[in-house]
């Protein structure tokens, strides 16, 4: 059976269907432009300390995924990093909590990485909040 040309040009609608149409899929950036966009966003939108930590994390993740060949993993990786870049550029990430559904889907290794990242952030916050011993000596004089 040959499809009619008019049917080939038709666009799907939500009329008569139980669920609405899905939003248009996100056009994924290739890995190198996405990598550059992430580093640029860190440079532009993050304080220096957060930028250094974020840059190291982005670099290590992209290095670790360089040899991945599974298309599902590649698409998931690029999609999540692109969403992160969009949130970072839009300032809606400040104070946002991670989605529980995403945490449930993480492997043990990914959860370990998240825990290490949380520890590094907390350590940095503690180091920033501790008074410098040289400042205390200078104030005492």
PDB file of C-alpha atoms in Angstrom:
ATOM      1  CA  UNK A   1       0.000   0.000   0.000  1.00  0.00           C
ATOM      2  CA  UNK A   2       1.401   3.345  -1.035  1.00  0.00           C
ATOM      3  CA  UNK A   3       0.889   6.229   1.386  1.00  0.00           C
ATOM      4  CA  UNK A   4      -0.954   9.164  -0.069  1.00  0.00           C
ATOM      5  CA  UNK A   5       1.245  12.311  -0.443  1.00  0.00           C
ATOM      6  CA  UNK A   6      -1.301  14.348   1.499  1.00  0.00           C
ATOM      7  CA  UNK A   7      -0.907  11.984   4.463  1.00  0.00           C
ATOM      8  CA  UNK A   8       2.868  12.344   4.328  1.00  0.00           C
ATOM      9  CA  UNK A   9       2.546  16.122   4.701  1.00  0.00           C
ATOM     10  CA  UNK A  10       0.026  15.912   7.530  1.00  0.00           C
ATOM     11  CA  UNK A  11       1.175  16.918  10.983  1.00  0.00           C
ATOM     12  CA  UNK A  12      -0.052  15.089  14.056  1.00  0.00           C
ATOM     13  CA  UNK A  13      -2.592  16.799  16.285  1.00  0.00           C
ATOM     14  CA  UNK A  14      -3.981  16.125  19.724  1.00  0.00           C
ATOM     15  CA  UNK A  15      -7.545  15.947  18.409  1.00  0.00           C
ATOM     16  CA  UNK A  16      -9.123  12.618  19.209  1.00  0.00           C
ATOM     17  CA  UNK A  17      -6.195  11.338  21.243  1.00  0.00           C
ATOM     18  CA  UNK A  18      -6.217  10.595  24.941  1.00  0.00           C
ATOM     19  CA  UNK A  19      -2.917  12.344  25.632  1.00  0.00           C
ATOM     20  CA  UNK A  20      -1.626  15.637  24.264  1.00  0.00           C
ATOM     21  CA  UNK A  21       1.295  15.847  21.911  1.00  0.00           C
ATOM     22  CA  UNK A  22       4.755  15.683  23.388  1.00  0.00           C
ATOM     23  CA  UNK A  23       6.801  18.876  23.195  1.00  0.00           C
ATOM     24  CA  UNK A  24       9.171  19.165  20.270  1.00  0.00           C
ATOM     25  CA  UNK A  25      12.377  17.226  20.930  1.00  0.00           C
ATOM     26  CA  UNK A  26      15.398  19.196  21.987  1.00  0.00           C
ATOM     27  CA  UNK A  27      17.953  19.712  19.214  1.00  0.00           C
ATOM     28  CA  UNK A  28      21.127  18.288  20.719  1.00  0.00           C
ATOM     29  CA  UNK A  29      24.409  20.061  20.333  1.00  0.00           C
ATOM     30  CA  UNK A  30      27.380  17.956  19.260  1.00  0.00           C
ATOM     31  CA  UNK A  31      29.783  17.119  22.120  1.00  0.00           C
ATOM     32  CA  UNK A  32      32.534  19.681  21.439  1.00  0.00           C
ATOM     33  CA  UNK A  33      30.243  22.731  21.013  1.00  0.00           C
ATOM     34  CA  UNK A  34      28.315  21.624  24.118  1.00  0.00           C
ATOM     35  CA  UNK A  35      31.569  21.260  26.060  1.00  0.00           C
ATOM     36  CA  UNK A  36      32.616  24.784  25.032  1.00  0.00           C
ATOM     37  CA  UNK A  37      29.170  26.150  25.879  1.00  0.00           C
ATOM     38  CA  UNK A  38      29.367  24.639  29.362  1.00  0.00           C
ATOM     39  CA  UNK A  39      32.797  26.114  30.080  1.00  0.00           C
ATOM     40  CA  UNK A  40      31.651  29.481  28.724  1.00  0.00           C
ATOM     41  CA  UNK A  41      28.522  29.387  30.902  1.00  0.00           C
ATOM     42  CA  UNK A  42      30.645  28.567  33.955  1.00  0.00           C
ATOM     43  CA  UNK A  43      32.943  31.484  33.161  1.00  0.00           C
ATOM     44  CA  UNK A  44      30.037  33.872  32.694  1.00  0.00           C
ATOM     45  CA  UNK A  45      27.513  32.814  35.358  1.00  0.00           C
ATOM     46  CA  UNK A  46      29.377  31.173  38.252  1.00  0.00           C
ATOM     47  CA  UNK A  47      31.526  32.652  41.010  1.00  0.00           C
ATOM     48  CA  UNK A  48      35.223  31.782  40.723  1.00  0.00           C
ATOM     49  CA  UNK A  49      35.217  28.955  43.299  1.00  0.00           C
ATOM     50  CA  UNK A  50      32.146  27.271  41.819  1.00  0.00           C
ATOM     51  CA  UNK A  51      33.526  27.731  38.328  1.00  0.00           C
ATOM     52  CA  UNK A  52      36.763  25.931  39.154  1.00  0.00           C
ATOM     53  CA  UNK A  53      34.892  22.995  40.673  1.00  0.00           C
ATOM     54  CA  UNK A  54      32.368  22.912  37.806  1.00  0.00           C
ATOM     55  CA  UNK A  55      35.051  23.096  35.107  1.00  0.00           C
ATOM     56  CA  UNK A  56      36.943  20.170  36.615  1.00  0.00           C
ATOM     57  CA  UNK A  57      33.755  18.127  36.851  1.00  0.00           C
ATOM     58  CA  UNK A  58      32.706  18.874  33.251  1.00  0.00           C
ATOM     59  CA  UNK A  59      36.187  18.035  31.957  1.00  0.00           C
ATOM     60  CA  UNK A  60      36.360  14.749  33.845  1.00  0.00           C
ATOM     61  CA  UNK A  61      32.846  13.688  32.771  1.00  0.00           C
ATOM     62  CA  UNK A  62      33.479  14.439  29.099  1.00  0.00           C
ATOM     63  CA  UNK A  63      36.818  12.593  29.285  1.00  0.00           C
ATOM     64  CA  UNK A  64      35.158   9.604  30.951  1.00  0.00           C
ATOM     65  CA  UNK A  65      32.443   9.441  28.264  1.00  0.00           C
ATOM     66  CA  UNK A  66      34.767   9.932  25.307  1.00  0.00           C
ATOM     67  CA  UNK A  67      34.833   6.230  24.422  1.00  0.00           C
ATOM     68  CA  UNK A  68      31.133   5.449  25.005  1.00  0.00           C
ATOM     69  CA  UNK A  69      29.547   3.896  21.916  1.00  0.00           C
ATOM     70  CA  UNK A  70      26.007   3.153  23.129  1.00  0.00           C
ATOM     71  CA  UNK A  71      23.759   5.748  21.393  1.00  0.00           C
ATOM     72  CA  UNK A  72      21.241   5.714  24.264  1.00  0.00           C
ATOM     73  CA  UNK A  73      23.956   6.641  26.758  1.00  0.00           C
ATOM     74  CA  UNK A  74      25.357   9.311  24.453  1.00  0.00           C
ATOM     75  CA  UNK A  75      21.954  10.926  23.906  1.00  0.00           C
ATOM     76  CA  UNK A  76      21.164  10.834  27.634  1.00  0.00           C
ATOM     77  CA  UNK A  77      24.563  12.313  28.488  1.00  0.00           C
ATOM     78  CA  UNK A  78      24.301  15.144  25.966  1.00  0.00           C
ATOM     79  CA  UNK A  79      20.665  15.864  26.857  1.00  0.00           C
ATOM     80  CA  UNK A  80      21.353  16.222  30.572  1.00  0.00           C
ATOM     81  CA  UNK A  81      24.393  18.425  30.035  1.00  0.00           C
ATOM     82  CA  UNK A  82      22.478  20.608  27.586  1.00  0.00           C
ATOM     83  CA  UNK A  83      19.611  21.013  30.068  1.00  0.00           C
ATOM     84  CA  UNK A  84      22.176  21.934  32.720  1.00  0.00           C
ATOM     85  CA  UNK A  85      23.669  24.593  30.427  1.00  0.00           C
ATOM     86  CA  UNK A  86      20.230  26.050  29.702  1.00  0.00           C
ATOM     87  CA  UNK A  87      19.370  26.208  33.405  1.00  0.00           C
ATOM     88  CA  UNK A  88      22.712  27.795  34.209  1.00  0.00           C
ATOM     89  CA  UNK A  89      22.238  30.447  31.545  1.00  0.00           C
ATOM     90  CA  UNK A  90      18.702  31.163  32.770  1.00  0.00           C
ATOM     91  CA  UNK A  91      19.470  31.551  36.515  1.00  0.00           C
ATOM     92  CA  UNK A  92      16.680  29.118  37.454  1.00  0.00           C
ATOM     93  CA  UNK A  93      19.156  26.668  38.984  1.00  0.00           C
ATOM     94  CA  UNK A  94      19.824  28.664  42.143  1.00  0.00           C
ATOM     95  CA  UNK A  95      18.408  26.824  45.136  1.00  0.00           C
ATOM     96  CA  UNK A  96      16.814  24.117  42.985  1.00  0.00           C
ATOM     97  CA  UNK A  97      16.696  20.554  44.281  1.00  0.00           C
ATOM     98  CA  UNK A  98      17.358  17.500  42.157  1.00  0.00           C
ATOM     99  CA  UNK A  99      14.372  15.584  40.845  1.00  0.00           C
ATOM    100  CA  UNK A 100      13.760  12.424  42.889  1.00  0.00           C
ATOM    101  CA  UNK A 101      13.005  10.486  39.690  1.00  0.00           C
ATOM    102  CA  UNK A 102      16.477  11.245  38.344  1.00  0.00           C
ATOM    103  CA  UNK A 103      18.088  10.195  41.610  1.00  0.00           C
ATOM    104  CA  UNK A 104      16.177   6.897  41.543  1.00  0.00           C
ATOM    105  CA  UNK A 105      17.474   6.172  38.028  1.00  0.00           C
ATOM    106  CA  UNK A 106      21.131   6.758  38.976  1.00  0.00           C
ATOM    107  CA  UNK A 107      23.569   3.884  39.257  1.00  0.00           C
ATOM    108  CA  UNK A 108      25.595   3.289  42.419  1.00  0.00           C
ATOM    109  CA  UNK A 109      28.619   4.859  40.734  1.00  0.00           C
ATOM    110  CA  UNK A 110      26.657   7.995  39.830  1.00  0.00           C
ATOM    111  CA  UNK A 111      25.315   8.258  43.378  1.00  0.00           C
ATOM    112  CA  UNK A 112      28.890   7.972  44.645  1.00  0.00           C
ATOM    113  CA  UNK A 113      29.950  10.798  42.329  1.00  0.00           C
ATOM    114  CA  UNK A 114      27.072  12.957  43.557  1.00  0.00           C
ATOM    115  CA  UNK A 115      28.092  12.272  47.153  1.00  0.00           C
ATOM    116  CA  UNK A 116      31.721  13.200  46.406  1.00  0.00           C
ATOM    117  CA  UNK A 117      30.557  16.399  44.709  1.00  0.00           C
ATOM    118  CA  UNK A 118      28.381  17.267  47.706  1.00  0.00           C
ATOM    119  CA  UNK A 119      31.331  16.680  50.062  1.00  0.00           C
ATOM    120  CA  UNK A 120      33.610  18.889  47.947  1.00  0.00           C
ATOM    121  CA  UNK A 121      31.035  21.696  47.958  1.00  0.00           C
ATOM    122  CA  UNK A 122      30.511  21.445  51.728  1.00  0.00           C
ATOM    123  CA  UNK A 123      34.272  21.380  52.348  1.00  0.00           C
ATOM    124  CA  UNK A 124      34.686  24.485  50.210  1.00  0.00           C
ATOM    125  CA  UNK A 125      31.890  26.246  52.105  1.00  0.00           C
ATOM    126  CA  UNK A 126      33.498  25.370  55.448  1.00  0.00           C
ATOM    127  CA  UNK A 127      36.899  26.560  54.250  1.00  0.00           C
ATOM    128  CA  UNK A 128      35.374  29.842  53.075  1.00  0.00           C
ATOM    129  CA  UNK A 129      33.578  30.405  56.388  1.00  0.00           C
ATOM    130  CA  UNK A 130      36.604  29.703  58.616  1.00  0.00           C
ATOM    131  CA  UNK A 131      38.529  32.817  59.596  1.00  0.00           C
ATOM    132  CA  UNK A 132      42.108  32.992  58.383  1.00  0.00           C
ATOM    133  CA  UNK A 133      44.616  32.633  61.306  1.00  0.00           C
ATOM    134  CA  UNK A 134      46.726  35.510  59.911  1.00  0.00           C
ATOM    135  CA  UNK A 135      43.681  37.788  60.023  1.00  0.00           C
ATOM    136  CA  UNK A 136      43.055  36.909  63.667  1.00  0.00           C
ATOM    137  CA  UNK A 137      46.659  37.764  64.595  1.00  0.00           C
ATOM    138  CA  UNK A 138      46.450  41.064  62.698  1.00  0.00           C
ATOM    139  CA  UNK A 139      43.198  42.014  64.446  1.00  0.00           C
ATOM    140  CA  UNK A 140      44.634  41.177  67.873  1.00  0.00           C
ATOM    141  CA  UNK A 141      47.503  43.677  67.414  1.00  0.00           C
TER     142      UNK A 141
END
